[in-house]
Each structure stands twice: as structure tokens, then as C-alpha cells.
Amino acid sequence: MATGFYTHPDCLQHDNGQWHPECPARLQAIEDQLIASRIDSLIEREEAPLAEENDLARVHTQAHIDYIKSRTPEHGRSELDPDTSMCPASYRAALRAAGAAIAATDAVIEGRYDNAFCSVRPPGHHAEPARAMGFCLFNNVAIAARHALEVHGLQRVAVIDFDVHHGNGTEAAFTGDSRVLMCSFFQHPFYPFSGADSHAPNMVNVPLPARTKGMAVREVVDLMWLPRLNEFKPQMIFVSAGFDAHREDDLGNMGLVEDDYAWITDQIRAVANRHAQGRIVSCLEGGYNLSALGRSVVAHLRSLAEI
Ligand SMILES: [Zn+2]
């Protein structure tokens, strides 16, 4: 078996406008680093299908789905908030991004892959059940986690979020849902200014000050995430893989490097091997310094694929 790599050319067509950091070049930077690092031939490529509306509806309200669809412009762009916009191709790209996460979940549960990474955009973890924000239209990871619970009948899944920003959308989807344990760290105080005061017992969200570096983050993972994950015994692990806590990334002010992403992924893999038959589906969230993003995804993939 191997690691599946899900992506689709439609994800390159989503255009937030010139100078926007969440740009198609992000996915191209990942592709370039896969080739440069020669791991391209060691992962299995899959084309992401389109998600269906009823897949989205496991997390999002029908009103939200209808709203996103209705805001699709015939040409130009429509602004959903100061950071988030849609072009004519955005809805289809968003369906591919969610569709990748769902297809990867099916493949991993059916045993076709050990684990999988979805190299997709738009990202998802800021999208709440009834609100698009922070570059996100639909919450890809939350949709895939609900798919695992409700379609495949899993009883416990973990969502791990190592993006520099708090995954407010994922927390909104799962707070109080005892089938899901969410573990994250994030820079605080920082966009979207949530997560530091979450009291739901299934949320392990750790706010960290700006300039926090890898050793401190590893301690958080070791002392705060791993005991909760091992106690929860997830049957599958979903990862909101944002790489904007990298020290070269200007959208965050933390100090992680590629080795830290490899180490965090190793820990996730160890929990998955112990409790979840190794099952991990990881989806790209943030990461805006193109070189650091490509290198960090390679480090993440090397750990997932054990190469
Ligand atoms: Zn982010």
C-alpha cells in the first residue's frame, strides 16, 4: 500500500485576484517540490471527484450551500468578505476540494491506501456551517470527518489542525460532538481571534504566543495532544495541514521549520498506527510562502509515506 495524493486541475482555476496570498501558484509550488525531492514517483496520484451537495450538507446548512452557489459570478469576482472571494470557477474548485477529502476517506477506509494527502484549494478550516470566511468556502476536513462517521459508520474520529490560524469553522462544526476530538495549536491573539476560550470537552485547542518555535510546539503536542488522543482512541485521523506556522511565512509569526512538520506528522502517524489501523487523511489548509510550503509538504508526505 502507499500514500494517495489527491488533487485536480480545477483547484488551480479558483482565483482570488492578483496579489492574494491564497493563489494557484501554491499548488504548483507543491508539485515543483515533489519533483525536486524525487518523491513524485513514490506517491499514488488520484484525480479528485466533485463532492455532491448532500456531502456538503453533512456540515453546512442548505442556506449556506445555496448562498455560495448563488454568489458565483458570471465573470469577474464576487466578494464574500474582505479576504474571501469567488470567481466563475470557484464553486467547482470548492467541490473538487471537498470531493478530494471524501474520496481519500473512502480509499483509506476501504484499505486502498494507508493514508492520503489532498493538495487542494480553496482551503476549508475557517468555513463554519453557515458562513464562508478566511479564504474558505466549505470545510473540507469537517465534511470528510462527517462522511467517515455517517457513511462509513465510524464512531470516533480525531481532527488535528496545525495551521497557524485557529480552525474556527471546524470547532463550530464539532463543538460538543463527542464522536470527534479536535486537537490544535494556533497563534493567539491572531486571526480569527477564536479558540482560546473554547470549553467543550472535545476541544483541545492550545493558543500560543507569536514567535513560538518548534521545541515549544513539540512540547504542546507531547503533553497536551498525545495523552488526549491516546485516551480517545480515534478510529481515523483527519489533519488540517496548514503550513503557515513556518518561520518563513509572512501570514503568521511562528517559527516552525520542515523538521517540525515531519516530527508532528510522525506523532500523528504513531497514534494512527496504535488506534486507527494507520488511517490518516490530510488536507492542505494555509501556507503562503511558496518555497517553504513546497518543502514543508514534502516533509509531511515523507513522514506519511515513510520514505
Ligand atoms: Zn492559516
XYZ file of C-alpha atoms and ligand atoms in Angstrom:
308
model
C 0.000 0.000 0.000
C 1.001 3.595 -0.288
C 0.076 7.207 0.263
C -2.612 8.637 -2.030
C -2.170 12.173 -3.392
C -5.465 13.789 -4.405
C -5.647 16.916 -6.491
C -7.383 18.314 -9.588
C -6.613 20.975 -12.234
C -9.938 22.670 -11.325
C -8.336 23.682 -8.000
C -5.954 25.917 -9.992
C -8.878 27.808 -11.529
C -10.092 29.364 -8.246
C -8.769 32.933 -8.441
C -8.906 35.374 -5.517
C -7.352 38.145 -7.584
C -3.869 39.482 -8.170
C -1.623 39.712 -5.062
C -3.904 37.465 -2.997
C -1.720 35.049 -0.986
C -4.170 32.140 -1.455
C -3.187 31.680 -5.109
C -2.931 28.855 -7.675
C 0.882 29.036 -7.517
C 0.653 27.359 -4.088
C -0.349 24.050 -5.646
C 2.255 24.465 -8.384
C 4.933 25.078 -5.723
C 3.962 21.779 -4.111
C 4.198 19.977 -7.468
C 7.626 21.524 -8.122
C 8.971 20.341 -4.769
C 7.571 16.836 -5.279
C 9.657 16.629 -8.451
C 12.726 18.338 -6.981
C 12.712 15.994 -3.986
C 12.134 12.947 -6.222
C 9.233 11.669 -4.152
C 6.813 12.251 -7.035
C 7.143 8.648 -8.236
C 6.655 7.237 -4.742
C 3.133 8.528 -4.157
C -0.035 7.457 -5.959
C -1.846 10.224 -7.804
C -5.622 10.385 -7.845
C -7.945 12.848 -9.537
C -10.370 14.426 -7.068
C -14.057 13.896 -7.905
C -16.707 16.586 -7.368
C -18.427 16.486 -3.978
C -22.215 16.206 -4.067
C -24.458 18.713 -2.352
C -25.578 16.144 0.214
C -21.901 15.641 1.168
C -21.603 19.360 1.928
C -24.873 19.250 3.858
C -23.372 16.915 6.471
C -21.628 20.045 7.812
C -23.183 23.082 6.114
C -26.696 24.466 6.159
C -28.661 24.324 2.923
C -28.889 28.116 3.098
C -25.079 28.354 3.097
C -24.727 25.965 0.159
C -27.358 27.905 -1.793
C -25.691 31.210 -0.888
C -22.230 30.103 -2.110
C -23.735 28.775 -5.318
C -25.706 31.978 -5.866
C -22.624 34.180 -5.337
C -20.780 32.517 -8.237
C -20.209 35.396 -10.681
C -20.626 35.014 -14.437
C -17.381 36.946 -14.841
C -15.053 38.899 -12.588
C -15.221 38.248 -8.861
C -17.775 38.446 -6.092
C -16.517 39.345 -2.617
C -17.845 37.290 0.307
C -15.752 39.152 2.890
C -12.599 41.306 2.695
C -10.405 38.154 2.400
C -12.643 35.751 0.554
C -13.947 35.963 -2.970
C -15.298 33.810 -5.766
C -14.583 33.756 -9.489
C -16.656 31.794 -12.033
C -14.558 28.652 -11.378
C -14.566 28.834 -7.570
C -17.654 26.749 -6.830
C -16.350 23.879 -8.937
C -12.894 24.147 -7.297
C -14.558 24.018 -3.870
C -16.479 20.889 -4.880
C -13.181 19.302 -6.002
C -11.504 20.217 -2.696
C -14.284 18.640 -0.635
C -14.542 15.782 -3.135
C -10.829 15.032 -2.708
C -11.220 14.764 1.057
C -14.222 12.451 0.699
C -12.614 10.225 -1.947
C -9.428 9.996 0.110
C -11.524 8.973 3.121
C -13.250 6.237 1.114
C -9.940 4.934 -0.240
C -8.247 4.847 3.165
C -11.204 3.186 4.911
C -11.504 0.639 2.107
C -7.796 -0.100 2.503
C -6.683 1.053 -0.940
C -4.206 3.462 0.672
C -2.530 3.565 4.064
C -3.159 7.290 4.205
C -3.685 10.227 1.858
C -2.918 13.895 1.291
C -5.228 16.283 -0.562
C -3.372 19.060 -2.382
C -6.407 21.254 -2.894
C -7.750 24.779 -2.686
C -9.799 26.644 -1.598
C -8.892 25.609 1.959
C -11.613 24.844 4.490
C -10.973 25.168 8.221
C -12.364 28.702 8.638
C -15.658 27.815 6.909
C -18.378 27.484 9.544
C -21.620 25.550 8.980
C -23.360 28.753 7.877
C -20.519 31.124 6.967
C -17.651 31.374 4.482
C -14.619 33.305 5.704
C -10.824 33.452 5.737
C -10.301 32.151 2.159
C -12.605 29.164 2.904
C -15.956 28.292 1.275
C -16.690 24.767 2.547
C -14.947 22.919 5.381
C -13.222 20.068 3.546
C -11.875 18.285 6.621
C -15.136 18.566 8.583
C -17.086 17.232 5.584
C -14.719 14.257 5.291
C -14.862 13.539 9.028
C -18.675 13.552 8.986
C -18.568 11.296 5.907
C -16.437 8.801 7.868
C -18.877 8.904 10.794
C -22.179 8.912 8.954
C -21.489 6.998 5.733
C -18.844 4.528 6.953
C -20.233 4.202 10.480
C -17.054 5.060 12.364
C -17.713 6.013 15.978
C -14.681 8.128 16.881
C -12.503 10.336 14.674
C -9.852 12.909 15.568
C -9.261 16.178 13.735
C -5.782 17.647 14.112
C -5.153 21.209 12.965
C -1.592 22.590 12.864
C -2.323 25.697 10.774
C -1.091 28.933 12.388
C -4.707 30.171 12.487
C -7.393 28.664 14.708
C -9.780 26.382 12.792
C -12.905 28.195 13.922
C -15.052 26.505 11.277
C -14.068 23.031 12.405
C -14.641 23.941 16.033
C -18.079 25.349 15.159
C -18.967 22.141 13.310
C -17.851 19.744 16.053
C -18.041 21.509 19.405
C -19.917 19.195 21.759
C -19.948 16.292 19.226
C -18.464 13.535 21.379
C -17.640 11.409 18.305
C -14.951 13.937 17.351
C -11.828 15.037 19.250
C -10.232 18.209 17.843
C -6.599 18.971 18.693
C -4.930 22.158 17.538
C -2.439 24.846 18.362
C -2.565 28.305 16.887
C -1.044 31.739 17.238
C -3.023 33.898 19.659
C -4.181 36.614 19.722
C -4.453 36.425 15.944
C -6.994 35.931 13.174
C -9.748 34.706 13.566
C -9.499 35.625 17.279
C -11.291 32.485 18.458
C -10.377 29.184 20.092
C -8.672 30.447 23.241
C -11.879 30.273 25.264
C -13.390 27.025 23.984
C -14.737 24.978 26.865
C -16.254 21.973 25.078
C -14.717 18.763 26.418
C -13.895 17.519 22.902
C -11.762 20.575 22.030
C -8.026 20.557 22.797
C -7.138 23.925 21.302
C -3.884 25.411 22.534
C -3.277 29.146 21.974
C 0.398 30.074 21.601
C 2.074 33.490 21.520
C 3.719 34.892 18.398
C 7.317 33.752 17.863
C 6.696 30.310 19.383
C 9.260 27.910 17.904
C 9.374 24.201 17.165
C 10.598 22.912 20.524
C 7.734 24.598 22.369
C 5.231 23.319 19.814
C 6.589 19.776 20.184
C 6.094 20.047 23.932
C 2.452 21.075 23.377
C 1.915 18.093 21.089
C 3.603 15.760 23.551
C 1.946 16.990 26.735
C -1.465 18.180 25.555
C -2.416 16.403 22.320
C -0.973 12.901 22.622
C -2.455 11.941 26.025
C -5.919 13.048 24.861
C -5.574 11.268 21.523
C -4.407 8.044 23.165
C -7.265 8.207 25.650
C -9.813 8.907 22.875
C -8.537 6.096 20.606
C -9.677 7.565 17.271
C -10.582 5.095 14.531
C -9.322 7.558 11.928
C -7.410 10.852 11.971
C -8.087 13.883 9.791
C -5.464 16.604 9.502
C -5.987 20.257 8.670
C -2.497 20.651 7.293
C -1.697 24.343 7.167
C 1.959 25.258 6.801
C 1.712 28.960 7.635
C 3.294 28.499 11.089
C 6.570 28.121 9.141
C 9.150 30.719 10.138
C 9.392 31.964 6.535
C 5.624 32.508 6.222
C 4.553 36.141 6.441
C 0.893 35.398 7.211
C 1.890 34.053 10.614
C 4.573 34.869 13.166
C 5.566 31.438 14.442
C 8.859 29.655 13.971
C 8.272 26.124 12.693
C 10.558 24.521 10.102
C 10.237 21.428 7.887
C 11.675 19.129 10.581
C 8.913 20.211 12.948
C 6.231 19.274 10.404
C 7.931 15.909 9.916
C 8.060 15.354 13.678
C 4.403 16.331 14.197
C 3.389 14.023 11.328
C 5.425 11.193 12.873
C 3.478 11.622 16.122
C 0.139 11.622 14.285
C 1.183 8.503 12.407
C 2.144 6.753 15.654
C -1.306 7.469 17.142
C -2.968 6.308 13.914
C -0.916 3.105 13.899
C -1.773 2.383 17.510
C -5.520 3.023 17.380
C -6.722 3.634 13.830
C -5.140 0.996 11.576
C -2.899 3.790 10.334
C -5.812 5.674 8.763
C -4.986 9.355 8.113
C -6.470 11.814 5.615
C -4.644 15.136 5.494
C -5.888 18.212 3.627
C -3.972 21.343 2.714
C -5.121 24.476 4.545
C -2.771 27.504 4.728
C 0.870 28.013 3.738
C 1.708 31.105 1.711
C 5.480 31.303 1.345
C 5.702 29.206 -1.805
C 9.131 27.734 -1.197
C 8.501 26.952 2.483
C 5.092 25.492 1.590
C 6.529 23.104 -1.015
C 9.344 21.972 1.272
C 7.018 21.507 4.248
C 4.507 19.439 2.252
C 7.382 17.216 1.129
C 8.423 16.740 4.789
C 4.791 15.910 5.686
C 4.487 13.454 2.789
C 7.815 11.771 3.526
C 6.553 11.028 7.019
C 3.112 9.870 5.829
C 4.629 7.579 3.200
C 7.608 6.588 5.364
C 10.097 7.448 2.614
Zn -3.792 29.665 8.187
